[in-house]
Amino acid sequence: MSEWIRVFAPASVANVGPGFDVLGFAVSRPGDIVEVRKRRTPGVVITDIRYIRKQDIGKLPQNPKKNTAGVAARNVLTTLQERGVVDDQSGVEIKLRKSMPLGSGLGSSGASAVGAAWAVNLLFGGTMAKHDPDLILACVKAEATLSGFHADNVAPSMLGGFVLIRSYEPLDIIPLDAPENMVSVVVNPEYKVSTRMARAALPSHAPLKEVVVPHYANVAGLIAGILKKDLLLLGRSIDDKIVEPVRAPLIPGFYDVKDAALSHGAFGCSISGSGPSVFAITDSLERGEVIGRAMAKAFEKHSLQSKTYVSHVNREGAKRVD
């Protein structure tokens, strides 16, 4: 048997307020660990899944056709076969370490897909670059088996930093360099909001002048804040007029948590992905710790315990680890 290749894939904050399905950034923690090695028979198998939370145990399918790590690995293996890098008798064994909770709004399934995709690529020589559209598309298609065709989790998890998805057909991904002093505060309550449920809450239309125009102005403000390295502009542009109002009721105490973040120095705050995690941004780890404690205390008032992650933006994305 060959040696194991071990990859860490970071969690991500998708949407970033008004940037629904088009903006995301990677965080330094938490993340998933995926291990792969070659096997003597063709195809992909998942032989072990371990979980950080007891309540998640057994909830992920070990069938590689129904697990995002397995689907992404198969997609990359197929691409490598089409490119003549490996033959059709190549196979892969996967072990998955879920170091992040399921249904957290932090791109858990996306991180599993990214970890598997990058690990398989490295296992067979690393011929695909991280920005290779086929590599990221392999992860997007894996995500689609679970929660829809979107790249705002998998792209930042793979590439690191901020990512703009300009187009899905064709897939056009634009990496953006996050401000050096940007710190993210993510608070994940002991509560679950499924991506499908969150998407079902989305409105079918919105008034143009009152909602759509200011919404897109905020998306533009976010991009301008990133490019100008202006955290205050970035923060005040995290003002979602369309998605946040309909998803907020799915998260107990959301507005109290948001108020706590802003009143303790956060520059901006909103729902991470589909929720229930809530994120905020600030300019120092020390201030981030203060904000995180205030957010967690607000969740406690609604009888929810939570886990807080304070970190700089992850700029490396998926990486091999010992």
Short mmCIF file of C-alpha atoms in Angstrom, two decimals:
data_model
loop_
_atom_site.label_atom_id
_atom_site.label_comp_id
_atom_site.label_asym_id
_atom_site.label_seq_id
_atom_site.Cartn_x
_atom_site.Cartn_y
_atom_site.Cartn_z
CA MET A 1 0.00 0.00 0.00
CA SER A 2 1.14 3.58 -0.66
CA GLU A 3 1.65 6.22 1.99
CA TRP A 4 -1.20 8.35 3.23
CA ILE A 5 -1.55 11.94 2.00
CA ARG A 6 -3.09 14.12 4.70
CA VAL A 7 -4.75 17.45 3.84
CA PHE A 8 -6.33 20.19 5.95
CA ALA A 9 -9.19 22.14 4.33
CA PRO A 10 -10.37 25.24 6.19
CA ALA A 11 -13.89 26.31 7.02
CA SER A 12 -15.31 29.27 5.16
CA VAL A 13 -17.80 32.10 5.54
CA ALA A 14 -20.07 32.21 2.50
CA ASN A 15 -22.26 35.05 1.23
CA VAL A 16 -20.51 37.61 3.50
CA GLY A 17 -23.75 39.52 4.00
CA PRO A 18 -25.12 40.71 0.64
CA GLY A 19 -22.80 38.54 -1.50
CA PHE A 20 -25.23 35.61 -1.79
CA ASP A 21 -23.54 32.72 -3.64
CA VAL A 22 -20.83 35.02 -5.04
CA LEU A 23 -18.57 35.94 -2.10
CA GLY A 24 -16.75 33.93 0.55
CA PHE A 25 -13.59 33.88 2.61
CA ALA A 26 -11.61 31.19 4.40
CA VAL A 27 -10.97 31.20 8.14
CA SER A 28 -7.99 29.74 9.97
CA ARG A 29 -10.14 27.44 12.08
CA PRO A 30 -11.99 25.13 12.23
CA GLY A 31 -11.43 22.80 9.27
CA ASP A 32 -11.49 19.17 8.14
CA ILE A 33 -8.71 16.63 7.71
CA VAL A 34 -8.90 14.22 4.78
CA GLU A 35 -6.44 11.35 4.32
CA VAL A 36 -6.09 9.41 1.08
CA ARG A 37 -3.92 6.62 -0.26
CA LYS A 38 -3.82 4.49 -3.38
CA ARG A 39 -5.59 1.15 -3.40
CA ARG A 40 -5.04 -1.89 -5.60
CA THR A 41 -8.52 -1.90 -7.10
CA PRO A 42 -10.29 0.84 -9.12
CA GLY A 43 -12.71 3.35 -7.64
CA VAL A 44 -13.11 5.26 -4.40
CA VAL A 45 -13.89 3.88 -0.94
CA ILE A 46 -14.35 5.63 2.40
CA THR A 47 -13.13 3.37 5.18
CA ASP A 48 -13.43 5.63 8.21
CA ILE A 49 -15.22 8.81 9.32
CA ARG A 50 -14.55 10.40 12.69
CA TYR A 51 -16.49 13.30 14.16
CA ILE A 52 -15.70 16.15 16.55
CA ARG A 53 -19.25 16.19 17.97
CA LYS A 54 -20.90 13.10 19.42
CA GLN A 55 -24.30 14.17 18.11
CA ASP A 56 -22.94 14.06 14.54
CA ILE A 57 -21.68 10.46 14.74
CA GLY A 58 -23.07 8.29 11.97
CA LYS A 59 -24.85 11.11 10.17
CA LEU A 60 -22.58 11.17 7.12
CA PRO A 61 -22.95 8.42 4.53
CA GLN A 62 -19.90 6.22 4.07
CA ASN A 63 -21.08 5.49 0.52
CA PRO A 64 -18.63 7.52 -1.60
CA LYS A 65 -21.38 8.35 -4.10
CA LYS A 66 -23.33 10.15 -1.36
CA ASN A 67 -20.49 11.78 0.56
CA THR A 68 -18.97 15.02 -0.79
CA ALA A 69 -15.42 13.80 -0.06
CA GLY A 70 -16.06 10.63 -2.05
CA VAL A 71 -17.74 12.45 -4.94
CA ALA A 72 -14.97 15.06 -5.18
CA ALA A 73 -12.28 12.36 -5.08
CA ARG A 74 -14.03 10.45 -7.86
CA ASN A 75 -14.38 13.63 -9.94
CA VAL A 76 -10.67 14.43 -9.64
CA LEU A 77 -9.70 10.84 -10.38
CA THR A 78 -11.84 10.94 -13.54
CA THR A 79 -10.23 14.20 -14.66
CA LEU A 80 -6.75 12.78 -14.10
CA GLN A 81 -7.71 9.71 -16.15
CA GLU A 82 -9.00 11.92 -18.97
CA ARG A 83 -5.72 13.85 -18.92
CA GLY A 84 -3.68 10.64 -19.06
CA VAL A 85 -2.11 11.14 -15.64
CA VAL A 86 -3.51 7.87 -14.25
CA ASP A 87 -5.10 4.81 -15.81
CA ASP A 88 -8.64 3.57 -15.32
CA GLN A 89 -7.46 0.96 -12.81
CA SER A 90 -6.45 3.58 -10.23
CA GLY A 91 -8.25 3.60 -6.92
CA VAL A 92 -8.34 5.66 -3.73
CA GLU A 93 -9.07 4.97 -0.08
CA ILE A 94 -10.31 7.87 2.07
CA LYS A 95 -10.37 8.56 5.79
CA LEU A 96 -12.33 11.61 6.87
CA ARG A 97 -11.79 13.55 10.11
CA LYS A 98 -14.72 15.91 10.65
CA SER A 99 -13.08 18.57 12.78
CA MET A 100 -16.01 20.91 12.21
CA PRO A 101 -19.68 20.40 13.09
CA LEU A 102 -22.25 19.38 10.52
CA GLY A 103 -24.87 21.91 9.46
CA SER A 104 -22.88 24.78 10.93
CA GLY A 105 -23.00 27.28 8.08
CA LEU A 106 -19.20 27.08 7.85
CA GLY A 107 -18.93 25.00 4.69
CA SER A 108 -18.48 21.65 6.39
CA SER A 109 -19.41 19.55 3.35
CA GLY A 110 -17.40 21.89 1.12
CA ALA A 111 -14.28 21.48 3.25
CA SER A 112 -14.59 17.69 3.01
CA ALA A 113 -14.84 17.94 -0.77
CA VAL A 114 -11.89 20.31 -1.02
CA GLY A 115 -9.71 18.21 1.28
CA ALA A 116 -10.41 15.07 -0.73
CA ALA A 117 -9.93 16.76 -4.10
CA TRP A 118 -6.59 18.35 -3.19
CA ALA A 119 -5.36 15.17 -1.49
CA VAL A 120 -6.13 12.99 -4.52
CA ASN A 121 -4.41 15.49 -6.78
CA LEU A 122 -1.29 15.40 -4.57
CA LEU A 123 -1.47 11.61 -4.33
CA PHE A 124 -1.04 11.32 -8.10
CA GLY A 125 1.72 13.87 -8.57
CA GLY A 126 0.02 17.23 -7.99
CA THR A 127 -0.39 18.03 -11.69
CA MET A 128 -3.44 20.25 -11.11
CA ALA A 129 -2.99 23.76 -9.73
CA LYS A 130 -5.41 25.04 -7.09
CA HIS A 131 -6.93 27.52 -9.54
CA ASP A 132 -7.52 24.81 -12.16
CA PRO A 133 -11.23 25.17 -13.04
CA ASP A 134 -11.63 21.38 -13.22
CA LEU A 135 -10.31 20.98 -9.68
CA ILE A 136 -12.70 23.52 -8.18
CA LEU A 137 -15.56 22.29 -10.37
CA ALA A 138 -14.98 18.80 -8.99
CA CYS A 139 -15.73 20.22 -5.53
CA VAL A 140 -18.68 22.34 -6.70
CA LYS A 141 -20.29 19.27 -8.28
CA ALA A 142 -19.70 17.32 -5.08
CA GLU A 143 -21.42 20.08 -3.08
CA ALA A 144 -24.32 19.98 -5.54
CA THR A 145 -25.13 16.44 -4.42
CA LEU A 146 -25.94 17.81 -0.97
CA SER A 147 -26.80 21.51 -0.94
CA GLY A 148 -26.88 23.02 -4.40
CA PHE A 149 -24.52 24.21 -7.12
CA HIS A 150 -22.51 26.99 -5.49
CA ALA A 151 -18.81 27.76 -5.03
CA ASP A 152 -18.70 30.40 -2.30
CA ASN A 153 -17.61 27.77 0.26
CA VAL A 154 -15.37 25.47 -1.78
CA ALA A 155 -13.47 28.17 -3.67
CA PRO A 156 -12.15 30.02 -0.58
CA SER A 157 -11.54 26.70 1.19
CA MET A 158 -9.37 25.60 -1.73
CA LEU A 159 -7.66 28.90 -2.53
CA GLY A 160 -7.69 30.76 0.78
CA GLY A 161 -8.47 34.45 1.22
CA PHE A 162 -11.52 36.19 -0.22
CA VAL A 163 -13.04 34.83 -3.42
CA LEU A 164 -15.52 36.35 -5.87
CA ILE A 165 -17.49 34.00 -8.10
CA ARG A 166 -18.21 36.21 -11.10
CA SER A 167 -19.99 33.51 -13.09
CA TYR A 168 -21.13 29.91 -12.75
CA GLU A 169 -21.62 29.20 -16.45
CA PRO A 170 -18.78 29.15 -17.21
CA LEU A 171 -17.23 29.01 -13.76
CA ASP A 172 -15.19 32.21 -13.29
CA ILE A 173 -13.50 32.57 -9.91
CA ILE A 174 -11.58 35.69 -8.91
CA PRO A 175 -9.30 35.54 -5.83
CA LEU A 176 -9.20 38.75 -3.78
CA ASP A 177 -6.55 39.69 -1.26
CA ALA A 178 -8.15 40.28 2.15
CA PRO A 179 -6.91 43.20 4.26
CA GLU A 180 -3.90 42.12 6.35
CA ASN A 181 -5.48 43.13 9.65
CA MET A 182 -8.86 41.54 9.02
CA VAL A 183 -9.97 39.25 11.85
CA SER A 184 -13.05 37.07 11.70
CA VAL A 185 -15.19 36.11 14.68
CA VAL A 186 -17.42 33.11 14.08
CA VAL A 187 -19.86 31.89 16.71
CA ASN A 188 -21.47 28.51 16.09
CA PRO A 189 -24.46 27.79 18.37
CA GLU A 190 -25.60 24.28 19.28
CA TYR A 191 -28.42 24.45 16.77
CA LYS A 192 -28.90 23.27 13.21
CA VAL A 193 -30.22 25.01 10.12
CA SER A 194 -30.16 22.84 7.02
CA THR A 195 -29.01 24.44 3.78
CA ARG A 196 -32.12 23.20 2.02
CA MET A 197 -34.37 24.77 4.67
CA ALA A 198 -32.46 28.04 4.48
CA ARG A 199 -32.73 28.12 0.70
CA ALA A 200 -36.45 27.38 0.88
CA ALA A 201 -36.86 30.59 2.88
CA LEU A 202 -35.45 32.77 0.10
CA PRO A 203 -37.87 35.29 -1.45
CA SER A 204 -38.92 34.83 -5.07
CA HIS A 205 -38.70 38.58 -5.75
CA ALA A 206 -37.71 41.85 -4.09
CA PRO A 207 -38.67 45.50 -4.71
CA LEU A 208 -36.15 47.17 -6.98
CA LYS A 209 -35.66 50.65 -5.50
CA GLU A 210 -36.11 49.81 -1.81
CA VAL A 211 -34.16 46.54 -1.70
CA VAL A 212 -32.31 45.48 -4.85
CA VAL A 213 -30.49 48.74 -5.57
CA PRO A 214 -29.07 49.21 -2.03
CA HIS A 215 -28.29 45.49 -1.90
CA TYR A 216 -26.08 45.65 -4.97
CA ALA A 217 -24.56 48.89 -3.74
CA ASN A 218 -23.45 46.99 -0.64
CA VAL A 219 -21.96 44.18 -2.74
CA ALA A 220 -19.97 46.84 -4.61
CA GLY A 221 -18.99 48.37 -1.26
CA LEU A 222 -17.69 45.00 -0.06
CA ILE A 223 -15.49 44.58 -3.12
CA ALA A 224 -14.27 48.17 -2.82
CA GLY A 225 -13.48 47.63 0.86
CA ILE A 226 -11.45 44.52 0.06
CA LEU A 227 -9.52 46.19 -2.78
CA LYS A 228 -8.90 49.41 -0.83
CA LYS A 229 -7.97 47.44 2.32
CA ASP A 230 -10.60 49.49 4.11
CA LEU A 231 -12.08 47.35 6.90
CA LEU A 232 -14.56 50.03 7.95
CA LEU A 233 -16.00 50.22 4.42
CA LEU A 234 -15.99 46.44 4.19
CA GLY A 235 -17.77 46.17 7.52
CA ARG A 236 -20.53 48.70 6.87
CA SER A 237 -21.17 47.06 3.50
CA ILE A 238 -22.09 43.81 5.26
CA ASP A 239 -25.69 44.95 5.08
CA ASP A 240 -27.92 42.29 3.53
CA LYS A 241 -31.30 43.58 2.36
CA ILE A 242 -32.58 40.35 0.84
CA VAL A 243 -31.37 37.08 2.40
CA GLU A 244 -30.62 37.99 6.03
CA PRO A 245 -34.16 39.23 6.81
CA VAL A 246 -35.76 35.92 5.78
CA ARG A 247 -33.11 33.67 7.33
CA ALA A 248 -32.75 35.53 10.62
CA PRO A 249 -35.94 33.96 12.11
CA LEU A 250 -34.37 30.51 11.59
CA ILE A 251 -31.64 31.38 14.13
CA PRO A 252 -32.87 31.95 17.71
CA GLY A 253 -31.63 35.31 19.00
CA PHE A 254 -29.90 36.33 15.77
CA TYR A 255 -30.57 40.05 16.08
CA ASP A 256 -29.50 40.07 19.73
CA VAL A 257 -26.26 38.37 18.71
CA LYS A 258 -25.72 40.86 15.89
CA ASP A 259 -26.39 43.81 18.20
CA ALA A 260 -23.93 42.39 20.73
CA ALA A 261 -21.23 42.11 18.06
CA LEU A 262 -21.72 45.64 16.74
CA SER A 263 -21.95 47.20 20.20
CA HIS A 264 -18.64 45.60 21.19
CA GLY A 265 -16.66 46.91 18.24
CA ALA A 266 -17.45 44.69 15.24
CA PHE A 267 -17.30 46.54 11.91
CA GLY A 268 -19.95 44.25 10.39
CA CYS A 269 -21.93 41.14 11.27
CA SER A 270 -24.25 38.72 9.49
CA ILE A 271 -25.17 35.05 9.00
CA SER A 272 -22.39 32.72 7.90
CA GLY A 273 -23.59 30.77 4.89
CA SER A 274 -26.97 29.22 5.64
CA GLY A 275 -26.47 29.59 9.40
CA PRO A 276 -26.80 29.06 12.27
CA SER A 277 -23.24 30.38 12.67
CA VAL A 278 -22.95 34.14 12.86
CA PHE A 279 -19.79 35.97 11.82
CA ALA A 280 -18.37 39.40 12.52
CA ILE A 281 -15.24 41.19 11.37
CA THR A 282 -12.84 43.42 13.25
CA ASP A 283 -9.19 44.47 13.17
CA SER A 284 -7.47 42.61 16.03
CA LEU A 285 -7.53 39.25 17.73
CA GLU A 286 -7.96 40.92 21.13
CA ARG A 287 -11.02 42.85 20.02
CA GLY A 288 -12.26 39.68 18.32
CA GLU A 289 -12.16 37.78 21.60
CA VAL A 290 -14.25 40.49 23.27
CA ILE A 291 -16.76 40.44 20.42
CA GLY A 292 -16.92 36.65 20.45
CA ARG A 293 -17.67 36.51 24.16
CA ALA A 294 -20.44 39.08 23.76
CA MET A 295 -21.99 37.12 20.88
CA ALA A 296 -21.82 33.85 22.80
CA LYS A 297 -23.44 35.49 25.83
CA ALA A 298 -26.27 36.73 23.62
CA PHE A 299 -26.87 33.18 22.37
CA GLU A 300 -26.90 31.98 26.00
CA LYS A 301 -29.83 34.32 26.69
CA HIS A 302 -31.71 32.24 24.13
CA SER A 303 -30.68 28.98 25.82
CA LEU A 304 -28.03 28.13 23.22
CA GLN A 305 -24.47 27.13 24.02
CA SER A 306 -21.95 27.94 21.31
CA LYS A 307 -18.37 27.57 20.12
CA THR A 308 -16.37 30.66 19.16
CA TYR A 309 -13.57 30.83 16.59
CA VAL A 310 -11.47 33.99 16.36
CA SER A 311 -8.79 34.07 13.68
CA HIS A 312 -7.16 35.94 10.85
CA VAL A 313 -8.33 35.14 7.34
CA ASN A 314 -6.81 31.89 6.09
CA ARG A 315 -4.72 32.91 3.08
CA GLU A 316 -3.37 29.47 2.13
CA GLY A 317 -6.47 27.36 1.71
CA ALA A 318 -6.15 23.59 1.44
CA LYS A 319 -2.70 22.33 2.44
CA ARG A 320 -0.85 19.10 3.10
CA VAL A 321 -0.12 18.49 6.76
CA ASP A 322 1.92 15.92 8.68
#
